[in-house]
């Protein structure tokens, strides 16, 4: 099987809004902040979920905290959110997780003010946010799952990640081979089987086309960018051949 590692905000990311009331003149025009609740999964998020459901992808690890994988339908047991999730709160007693439709607003495992309502258990433990601060350790269970899955993987696709934040950055090296899809250089470029300097959505679009996924999905998917007969770059052909080799042989 294959495992996917994904980092970076991308088009689906969001951020918490800051109040500017009483802060003086408005700042110069710049990037517009969006709430996490308003963000939507990208083509890549939906593609990963679909490829997982078909058995092409076995596991996903992400350092993003935006919950886009869960919101795209990826099962919680098939991915590790290694830096936490703004929508997930967790019982401090039994470990039950609750995925909300609103940003919890916390960081560093603070109490959210709600109690665990685990069916049949009557737990009643305090719920806490799951967002790591810089000095916090990775969630043990998720980190162990990620290491086990990546160590067993034929191929890792490192999508849109700088691979600079450790210890998660070195996860792709545990797979038998890995492909980097990132616009900028990473510390592990020399170790990669293939490097593609392109936007992740473009690469996943090409991959879905090569695997004939567009023949199977509904109208809610974006149409393929690469119709039959279109000449594509050697790098795109390379990643598709590599994925076919690892997944089908």
PDB file of C-alpha atoms in Angstrom:
ATOM      1  CA  UNK A   1       0.000   0.000   0.000  1.00  0.00           C
ATOM      2  CA  UNK A   2       0.907   3.652   0.048  1.00  0.00           C
ATOM      3  CA  UNK A   3       0.880   6.316   2.713  1.00  0.00           C
ATOM      4  CA  UNK A   4       0.375  10.051   2.231  1.00  0.00           C
ATOM      5  CA  UNK A   5       1.964  12.817   4.263  1.00  0.00           C
ATOM      6  CA  UNK A   6       0.439  16.236   3.848  1.00  0.00           C
ATOM      7  CA  UNK A   7       1.315  19.615   5.364  1.00  0.00           C
ATOM      8  CA  UNK A   8       0.858  23.261   4.416  1.00  0.00           C
ATOM      9  CA  UNK A   9      -2.225  25.485   4.435  1.00  0.00           C
ATOM     10  CA  UNK A  10      -3.194  25.347   0.764  1.00  0.00           C
ATOM     11  CA  UNK A  11      -6.495  26.639  -0.528  1.00  0.00           C
ATOM     12  CA  UNK A  12      -8.475  24.755   2.076  1.00  0.00           C
ATOM     13  CA  UNK A  13      -6.779  26.348   5.073  1.00  0.00           C
ATOM     14  CA  UNK A  14      -8.177  28.972   7.396  1.00  0.00           C
ATOM     15  CA  UNK A  15      -7.098  31.012  10.351  1.00  0.00           C
ATOM     16  CA  UNK A  16      -8.589  32.504  13.479  1.00  0.00           C
ATOM     17  CA  UNK A  17      -9.844  36.016  13.203  1.00  0.00           C
ATOM     18  CA  UNK A  18      -8.356  38.752  15.350  1.00  0.00           C
ATOM     19  CA  UNK A  19     -10.466  41.579  16.705  1.00  0.00           C
ATOM     20  CA  UNK A  20      -9.412  45.052  15.537  1.00  0.00           C
ATOM     21  CA  UNK A  21     -11.906  47.046  17.596  1.00  0.00           C
ATOM     22  CA  UNK A  22     -10.252  50.130  19.011  1.00  0.00           C
ATOM     23  CA  UNK A  23      -6.935  49.279  17.367  1.00  0.00           C
ATOM     24  CA  UNK A  24      -6.609  52.496  15.376  1.00  0.00           C
ATOM     25  CA  UNK A  25      -6.485  52.921  11.576  1.00  0.00           C
ATOM     26  CA  UNK A  26      -7.166  49.898   9.432  1.00  0.00           C
ATOM     27  CA  UNK A  27      -4.003  48.150   8.203  1.00  0.00           C
ATOM     28  CA  UNK A  28      -2.953  48.257   4.574  1.00  0.00           C
ATOM     29  CA  UNK A  29      -4.663  45.843   2.228  1.00  0.00           C
ATOM     30  CA  UNK A  30      -3.217  42.335   2.366  1.00  0.00           C
ATOM     31  CA  UNK A  31      -4.249  38.698   2.642  1.00  0.00           C
ATOM     32  CA  UNK A  32      -7.810  38.334   3.893  1.00  0.00           C
ATOM     33  CA  UNK A  33      -8.208  36.154   6.988  1.00  0.00           C
ATOM     34  CA  UNK A  34     -10.754  33.395   6.710  1.00  0.00           C
ATOM     35  CA  UNK A  35     -12.364  31.454   9.492  1.00  0.00           C
ATOM     36  CA  UNK A  36     -11.626  27.750   9.699  1.00  0.00           C
ATOM     37  CA  UNK A  37     -15.366  27.138   9.552  1.00  0.00           C
ATOM     38  CA  UNK A  38     -15.547  28.805   6.136  1.00  0.00           C
ATOM     39  CA  UNK A  39     -12.727  26.768   4.588  1.00  0.00           C
ATOM     40  CA  UNK A  40     -13.589  23.861   2.311  1.00  0.00           C
ATOM     41  CA  UNK A  41     -11.644  20.723   1.325  1.00  0.00           C
ATOM     42  CA  UNK A  42      -9.655  21.074  -1.888  1.00  0.00           C
ATOM     43  CA  UNK A  43      -9.445  18.660  -4.791  1.00  0.00           C
ATOM     44  CA  UNK A  44      -6.437  17.111  -3.051  1.00  0.00           C
ATOM     45  CA  UNK A  45      -8.316  16.485   0.202  1.00  0.00           C
ATOM     46  CA  UNK A  46     -11.194  14.850  -1.653  1.00  0.00           C
ATOM     47  CA  UNK A  47      -8.829  12.863  -3.855  1.00  0.00           C
ATOM     48  CA  UNK A  48      -6.953  11.476  -0.841  1.00  0.00           C
ATOM     49  CA  UNK A  49     -10.227  10.429   0.778  1.00  0.00           C
ATOM     50  CA  UNK A  50     -11.441   8.736  -2.397  1.00  0.00           C
ATOM     51  CA  UNK A  51      -8.131   6.954  -3.014  1.00  0.00           C
ATOM     52  CA  UNK A  52      -8.220   5.740   0.574  1.00  0.00           C
ATOM     53  CA  UNK A  53     -11.727   4.353   0.147  1.00  0.00           C
ATOM     54  CA  UNK A  54     -10.538   2.445  -2.942  1.00  0.00           C
ATOM     55  CA  UNK A  55      -7.533   1.010  -1.121  1.00  0.00           C
ATOM     56  CA  UNK A  56      -4.869   2.902  -3.052  1.00  0.00           C
ATOM     57  CA  UNK A  57      -3.835   4.942  -0.016  1.00  0.00           C
ATOM     58  CA  UNK A  58      -3.485   3.198   3.333  1.00  0.00           C
ATOM     59  CA  UNK A  59      -2.847   6.061   5.719  1.00  0.00           C
ATOM     60  CA  UNK A  60      -2.451   9.830   5.941  1.00  0.00           C
ATOM     61  CA  UNK A  61      -0.464  11.982   8.343  1.00  0.00           C
ATOM     62  CA  UNK A  62      -0.935  15.731   8.518  1.00  0.00           C
ATOM     63  CA  UNK A  63       0.539  18.623  10.464  1.00  0.00           C
ATOM     64  CA  UNK A  64      -2.346  20.847   9.429  1.00  0.00           C
ATOM     65  CA  UNK A  65      -4.837  21.701  12.154  1.00  0.00           C
ATOM     66  CA  UNK A  66      -7.707  22.723   9.854  1.00  0.00           C
ATOM     67  CA  UNK A  67      -9.634  19.429   9.943  1.00  0.00           C
ATOM     68  CA  UNK A  68      -9.913  19.321   6.159  1.00  0.00           C
ATOM     69  CA  UNK A  69      -9.295  15.580   5.965  1.00  0.00           C
ATOM     70  CA  UNK A  70     -12.122  14.822   8.373  1.00  0.00           C
ATOM     71  CA  UNK A  71     -14.378  17.288   6.594  1.00  0.00           C
ATOM     72  CA  UNK A  72     -13.647  15.609   3.269  1.00  0.00           C
ATOM     73  CA  UNK A  73     -14.902  12.334   4.741  1.00  0.00           C
ATOM     74  CA  UNK A  74     -11.628  10.605   5.644  1.00  0.00           C
ATOM     75  CA  UNK A  75     -12.196   8.168   8.503  1.00  0.00           C
ATOM     76  CA  UNK A  76     -10.494   9.113  11.761  1.00  0.00           C
ATOM     77  CA  UNK A  77      -8.849   5.703  11.913  1.00  0.00           C
ATOM     78  CA  UNK A  78      -7.093   6.300   8.598  1.00  0.00           C
ATOM     79  CA  UNK A  79      -5.147   9.413   9.497  1.00  0.00           C
ATOM     80  CA  UNK A  80      -3.121  11.103  12.209  1.00  0.00           C
ATOM     81  CA  UNK A  81      -3.581  14.820  12.916  1.00  0.00           C
ATOM     82  CA  UNK A  82      -0.181  15.130  14.556  1.00  0.00           C
ATOM     83  CA  UNK A  83      -0.453  18.776  15.591  1.00  0.00           C
ATOM     84  CA  UNK A  84      -4.092  18.568  16.631  1.00  0.00           C
ATOM     85  CA  UNK A  85      -7.269  19.917  15.084  1.00  0.00           C
ATOM     86  CA  UNK A  86      -9.177  23.131  15.752  1.00  0.00           C
ATOM     87  CA  UNK A  87     -12.494  21.237  15.549  1.00  0.00           C
ATOM     88  CA  UNK A  88     -11.576  18.300  17.803  1.00  0.00           C
ATOM     89  CA  UNK A  89     -11.883  18.170  21.571  1.00  0.00           C
ATOM     90  CA  UNK A  90     -10.899  15.139  23.617  1.00  0.00           C
ATOM     91  CA  UNK A  91     -11.946  13.712  26.971  1.00  0.00           C
ATOM     92  CA  UNK A  92      -9.110  13.884  29.466  1.00  0.00           C
ATOM     93  CA  UNK A  93     -10.333  10.689  31.170  1.00  0.00           C
ATOM     94  CA  UNK A  94     -11.462   8.167  28.539  1.00  0.00           C
ATOM     95  CA  UNK A  95      -9.895   9.685  25.397  1.00  0.00           C
ATOM     96  CA  UNK A  96     -13.181   9.987  23.488  1.00  0.00           C
ATOM     97  CA  UNK A  97     -12.930  12.559  20.686  1.00  0.00           C
ATOM     98  CA  UNK A  98     -15.643  14.953  19.507  1.00  0.00           C
ATOM     99  CA  UNK A  99     -15.372  16.520  16.047  1.00  0.00           C
ATOM    100  CA  UNK A 100     -17.299  19.808  16.060  1.00  0.00           C
ATOM    101  CA  UNK A 101     -18.465  22.126  13.296  1.00  0.00           C
ATOM    102  CA  UNK A 102     -16.914  25.165  14.983  1.00  0.00           C
ATOM    103  CA  UNK A 103     -13.393  26.282  15.892  1.00  0.00           C
ATOM    104  CA  UNK A 104     -12.875  25.466  19.573  1.00  0.00           C
ATOM    105  CA  UNK A 105     -10.507  28.408  19.931  1.00  0.00           C
ATOM    106  CA  UNK A 106      -8.086  26.761  22.342  1.00  0.00           C
ATOM    107  CA  UNK A 107      -4.429  25.731  22.304  1.00  0.00           C
ATOM    108  CA  UNK A 108      -2.215  23.710  24.636  1.00  0.00           C
ATOM    109  CA  UNK A 109      -4.962  21.288  25.757  1.00  0.00           C
ATOM    110  CA  UNK A 110      -7.087  23.762  27.666  1.00  0.00           C
ATOM    111  CA  UNK A 111     -10.505  22.805  28.997  1.00  0.00           C
ATOM    112  CA  UNK A 112     -13.309  23.741  26.607  1.00  0.00           C
ATOM    113  CA  UNK A 113     -16.036  23.862  29.258  1.00  0.00           C
ATOM    114  CA  UNK A 114     -17.869  20.795  27.977  1.00  0.00           C
ATOM    115  CA  UNK A 115     -18.113  17.296  29.445  1.00  0.00           C
ATOM    116  CA  UNK A 116     -17.741  13.856  27.875  1.00  0.00           C
ATOM    117  CA  UNK A 117     -21.070  12.267  26.981  1.00  0.00           C
ATOM    118  CA  UNK A 118     -19.789   8.870  25.924  1.00  0.00           C
ATOM    119  CA  UNK A 119     -22.736   6.561  25.361  1.00  0.00           C
ATOM    120  CA  UNK A 120     -23.066   3.847  27.979  1.00  0.00           C
ATOM    121  CA  UNK A 121     -19.979   4.972  29.864  1.00  0.00           C
ATOM    122  CA  UNK A 122     -21.316   7.942  31.724  1.00  0.00           C
ATOM    123  CA  UNK A 123     -17.777   9.307  31.703  1.00  0.00           C
ATOM    124  CA  UNK A 124     -18.438  12.988  32.402  1.00  0.00           C
ATOM    125  CA  UNK A 125     -14.745  13.867  32.058  1.00  0.00           C
ATOM    126  CA  UNK A 126     -13.609  17.335  31.046  1.00  0.00           C
ATOM    127  CA  UNK A 127     -13.075  17.929  27.328  1.00  0.00           C
ATOM    128  CA  UNK A 128      -9.895  19.669  26.187  1.00  0.00           C
ATOM    129  CA  UNK A 129      -8.723  21.139  22.899  1.00  0.00           C
ATOM    130  CA  UNK A 130      -6.176  19.116  20.914  1.00  0.00           C
ATOM    131  CA  UNK A 131      -3.950  21.862  19.482  1.00  0.00           C
ATOM    132  CA  UNK A 132      -0.245  21.526  20.280  1.00  0.00           C
ATOM    133  CA  UNK A 133       1.834  24.460  21.424  1.00  0.00           C
ATOM    134  CA  UNK A 134       5.464  24.593  20.296  1.00  0.00           C
ATOM    135  CA  UNK A 135       6.823  22.696  23.300  1.00  0.00           C
ATOM    136  CA  UNK A 136       4.091  20.048  23.465  1.00  0.00           C
ATOM    137  CA  UNK A 137       4.807  16.406  22.646  1.00  0.00           C
ATOM    138  CA  UNK A 138       3.056  14.740  19.730  1.00  0.00           C
ATOM    139  CA  UNK A 139      -0.058  12.689  20.562  1.00  0.00           C
ATOM    140  CA  UNK A 140       1.383   9.269  21.393  1.00  0.00           C
ATOM    141  CA  UNK A 141      -1.231   7.055  19.728  1.00  0.00           C
ATOM    142  CA  UNK A 142      -1.365   9.040  16.486  1.00  0.00           C
ATOM    143  CA  UNK A 143       2.412   9.270  16.282  1.00  0.00           C
ATOM    144  CA  UNK A 144       2.845   5.528  16.797  1.00  0.00           C
ATOM    145  CA  UNK A 145       0.173   4.762  14.187  1.00  0.00           C
ATOM    146  CA  UNK A 146       1.842   7.089  11.680  1.00  0.00           C
ATOM    147  CA  UNK A 147       5.284   5.543  12.181  1.00  0.00           C
ATOM    148  CA  UNK A 148       3.927   2.004  11.832  1.00  0.00           C
ATOM    149  CA  UNK A 149       2.019   2.839   8.643  1.00  0.00           C
ATOM    150  CA  UNK A 150       4.836   4.746   6.989  1.00  0.00           C
ATOM    151  CA  UNK A 151       7.379   2.071   7.812  1.00  0.00           C
ATOM    152  CA  UNK A 152       5.176  -0.480   6.027  1.00  0.00           C
ATOM    153  CA  UNK A 153       4.435   1.754   3.020  1.00  0.00           C
ATOM    154  CA  UNK A 154       5.689   1.029  -0.492  1.00  0.00           C
ATOM    155  CA  UNK A 155       5.420   4.700  -1.334  1.00  0.00           C
ATOM    156  CA  UNK A 156       4.885   7.985   0.467  1.00  0.00           C
ATOM    157  CA  UNK A 157       3.587  11.081  -1.279  1.00  0.00           C
ATOM    158  CA  UNK A 158       4.818  14.149   0.593  1.00  0.00           C
ATOM    159  CA  UNK A 159       2.292  16.719  -0.591  1.00  0.00           C
ATOM    160  CA  UNK A 160       2.789  20.443  -0.136  1.00  0.00           C
ATOM    161  CA  UNK A 161       5.115  20.140   2.831  1.00  0.00           C
ATOM    162  CA  UNK A 162       8.434  21.787   3.612  1.00  0.00           C
ATOM    163  CA  UNK A 163       9.475  18.715   5.643  1.00  0.00           C
ATOM    164  CA  UNK A 164      11.193  21.088   8.059  1.00  0.00           C
ATOM    165  CA  UNK A 165       9.151  20.588  11.223  1.00  0.00           C
ATOM    166  CA  UNK A 166      10.457  17.642  13.201  1.00  0.00           C
ATOM    167  CA  UNK A 167       9.942  14.933  14.121  1.00  0.00           C
ATOM    168  CA  UNK A 168       7.116  14.655  11.585  1.00  0.00           C
ATOM    169  CA  UNK A 169       9.269  15.953   8.734  1.00  0.00           C
ATOM    170  CA  UNK A 170      11.284  12.741   8.577  1.00  0.00           C
ATOM    171  CA  UNK A 171       8.265  10.423   8.303  1.00  0.00           C
ATOM    172  CA  UNK A 172       8.547  10.004   4.500  1.00  0.00           C
ATOM    173  CA  UNK A 173      12.040   8.546   4.903  1.00  0.00           C
ATOM    174  CA  UNK A 174      10.532   5.532   6.646  1.00  0.00           C
ATOM    175  CA  UNK A 175       8.708   4.421   3.496  1.00  0.00           C
ATOM    176  CA  UNK A 176      10.453   2.294   0.865  1.00  0.00           C
ATOM    177  CA  UNK A 177      10.428   5.265  -1.479  1.00  0.00           C
ATOM    178  CA  UNK A 178       8.858   8.706  -1.470  1.00  0.00           C
ATOM    179  CA  UNK A 179       7.884  11.472  -3.840  1.00  0.00           C
ATOM    180  CA  UNK A 180       8.010  15.153  -2.907  1.00  0.00           C
ATOM    181  CA  UNK A 181       5.428  17.510  -4.409  1.00  0.00           C
ATOM    182  CA  UNK A 182       6.346  21.013  -3.294  1.00  0.00           C
ATOM    183  CA  UNK A 183       7.111  24.341  -4.946  1.00  0.00           C
ATOM    184  CA  UNK A 184      10.199  24.919  -2.783  1.00  0.00           C
ATOM    185  CA  UNK A 185      13.207  22.806  -1.872  1.00  0.00           C
ATOM    186  CA  UNK A 186      13.110  20.611   1.233  1.00  0.00           C
ATOM    187  CA  UNK A 187      15.885  19.191   3.448  1.00  0.00           C
ATOM    188  CA  UNK A 188      15.200  15.709   2.065  1.00  0.00           C
ATOM    189  CA  UNK A 189      15.236  16.406  -1.670  1.00  0.00           C
ATOM    190  CA  UNK A 190      18.380  14.312  -2.087  1.00  0.00           C
ATOM    191  CA  UNK A 191      16.639  11.287  -0.552  1.00  0.00           C
ATOM    192  CA  UNK A 192      13.476  11.438  -2.655  1.00  0.00           C
ATOM    193  CA  UNK A 193      12.764   9.069  -5.529  1.00  0.00           C
ATOM    194  CA  UNK A 194      11.121  11.891  -7.455  1.00  0.00           C
ATOM    195  CA  UNK A 195      10.610  15.631  -6.915  1.00  0.00           C
ATOM    196  CA  UNK A 196       7.807  17.581  -8.580  1.00  0.00           C
ATOM    197  CA  UNK A 197       7.887  21.368  -8.360  1.00  0.00           C
ATOM    198  CA  UNK A 198       4.200  22.002  -8.850  1.00  0.00           C
ATOM    199  CA  UNK A 199       0.978  22.748  -7.021  1.00  0.00           C
ATOM    200  CA  UNK A 200      -0.473  19.753  -5.240  1.00  0.00           C
ATOM    201  CA  UNK A 201      -3.938  20.060  -6.809  1.00  0.00           C
ATOM    202  CA  UNK A 202      -2.401  19.944 -10.283  1.00  0.00           C
ATOM    203  CA  UNK A 203      -0.484  16.779  -9.485  1.00  0.00           C
ATOM    204  CA  UNK A 204      -3.462  15.061  -7.860  1.00  0.00           C
ATOM    205  CA  UNK A 205      -5.624  16.054 -10.815  1.00  0.00           C
ATOM    206  CA  UNK A 206      -3.180  14.324 -13.152  1.00  0.00           C
ATOM    207  CA  UNK A 207      -2.973  11.298 -10.851  1.00  0.00           C
ATOM    208  CA  UNK A 208      -6.763  10.903 -10.754  1.00  0.00           C
ATOM    209  CA  UNK A 209      -6.828  11.063 -14.525  1.00  0.00           C
ATOM    210  CA  UNK A 210      -4.105   8.420 -14.891  1.00  0.00           C
ATOM    211  CA  UNK A 211      -5.855   6.081 -12.458  1.00  0.00           C
ATOM    212  CA  UNK A 212      -9.194   6.580 -14.303  1.00  0.00           C
ATOM    213  CA  UNK A 213     -10.787   7.908 -11.117  1.00  0.00           C
ATOM    214  CA  UNK A 214     -12.655  10.594 -13.057  1.00  0.00           C
ATOM    215  CA  UNK A 215     -14.597   7.805 -14.758  1.00  0.00           C
ATOM    216  CA  UNK A 216     -15.975   6.757 -11.361  1.00  0.00           C
ATOM    217  CA  UNK A 217     -16.772   9.930  -9.449  1.00  0.00           C
ATOM    218  CA  UNK A 218     -19.781  12.224  -9.575  1.00  0.00           C
ATOM    219  CA  UNK A 219     -20.414  15.729 -10.829  1.00  0.00           C
ATOM    220  CA  UNK A 220     -19.177  17.344  -7.612  1.00  0.00           C
ATOM    221  CA  UNK A 221     -15.600  16.679  -8.705  1.00  0.00           C
ATOM    222  CA  UNK A 222     -13.583  19.096 -10.778  1.00  0.00           C
ATOM    223  CA  UNK A 223     -13.167  18.005 -14.368  1.00  0.00           C
ATOM    224  CA  UNK A 224      -9.707  16.728 -15.313  1.00  0.00           C
ATOM    225  CA  UNK A 225      -7.271  19.345 -16.538  1.00  0.00           C
ATOM    226  CA  UNK A 226      -5.516  16.876 -18.831  1.00  0.00           C
ATOM    227  CA  UNK A 227      -7.790  15.479 -21.588  1.00  0.00           C
ATOM    228  CA  UNK A 228      -6.711  12.490 -23.643  1.00  0.00           C
ATOM    229  CA  UNK A 229      -3.881  13.362 -26.015  1.00  0.00           C
ATOM    230  CA  UNK A 230      -2.563  16.282 -23.986  1.00  0.00           C
ATOM    231  CA  UNK A 231       1.206  16.188 -23.611  1.00  0.00           C
ATOM    232  CA  UNK A 232       2.276  16.509 -19.972  1.00  0.00           C
ATOM    233  CA  UNK A 233       5.662  16.947 -18.357  1.00  0.00           C
ATOM    234  CA  UNK A 234       8.083  14.111 -17.706  1.00  0.00           C
ATOM    235  CA  UNK A 235       7.641  14.684 -13.967  1.00  0.00           C
ATOM    236  CA  UNK A 236       3.884  14.092 -14.103  1.00  0.00           C
ATOM    237  CA  UNK A 237       4.361  10.939 -16.160  1.00  0.00           C
ATOM    238  CA  UNK A 238       7.007   9.822 -13.698  1.00  0.00           C
ATOM    239  CA  UNK A 239       4.869  10.077 -10.587  1.00  0.00           C
ATOM    240  CA  UNK A 240       1.981   8.251 -12.242  1.00  0.00           C
ATOM    241  CA  UNK A 241       4.255   5.424 -13.373  1.00  0.00           C
ATOM    242  CA  UNK A 242       5.826   5.220  -9.919  1.00  0.00           C
ATOM    243  CA  UNK A 243       2.432   5.074  -8.213  1.00  0.00           C
ATOM    244  CA  UNK A 244       1.207   2.403 -10.632  1.00  0.00           C
ATOM    245  CA  UNK A 245       4.332   0.349 -10.009  1.00  0.00           C
ATOM    246  CA  UNK A 246       4.062   0.540  -6.220  1.00  0.00           C
ATOM    247  CA  UNK A 247       0.337  -0.017  -6.016  1.00  0.00           C
ATOM    248  CA  UNK A 248      -0.323  -2.655  -8.647  1.00  0.00           C
ATOM    249  CA  UNK A 249       2.756  -4.927  -8.664  1.00  0.00           C
TER     250      UNK A 249
END
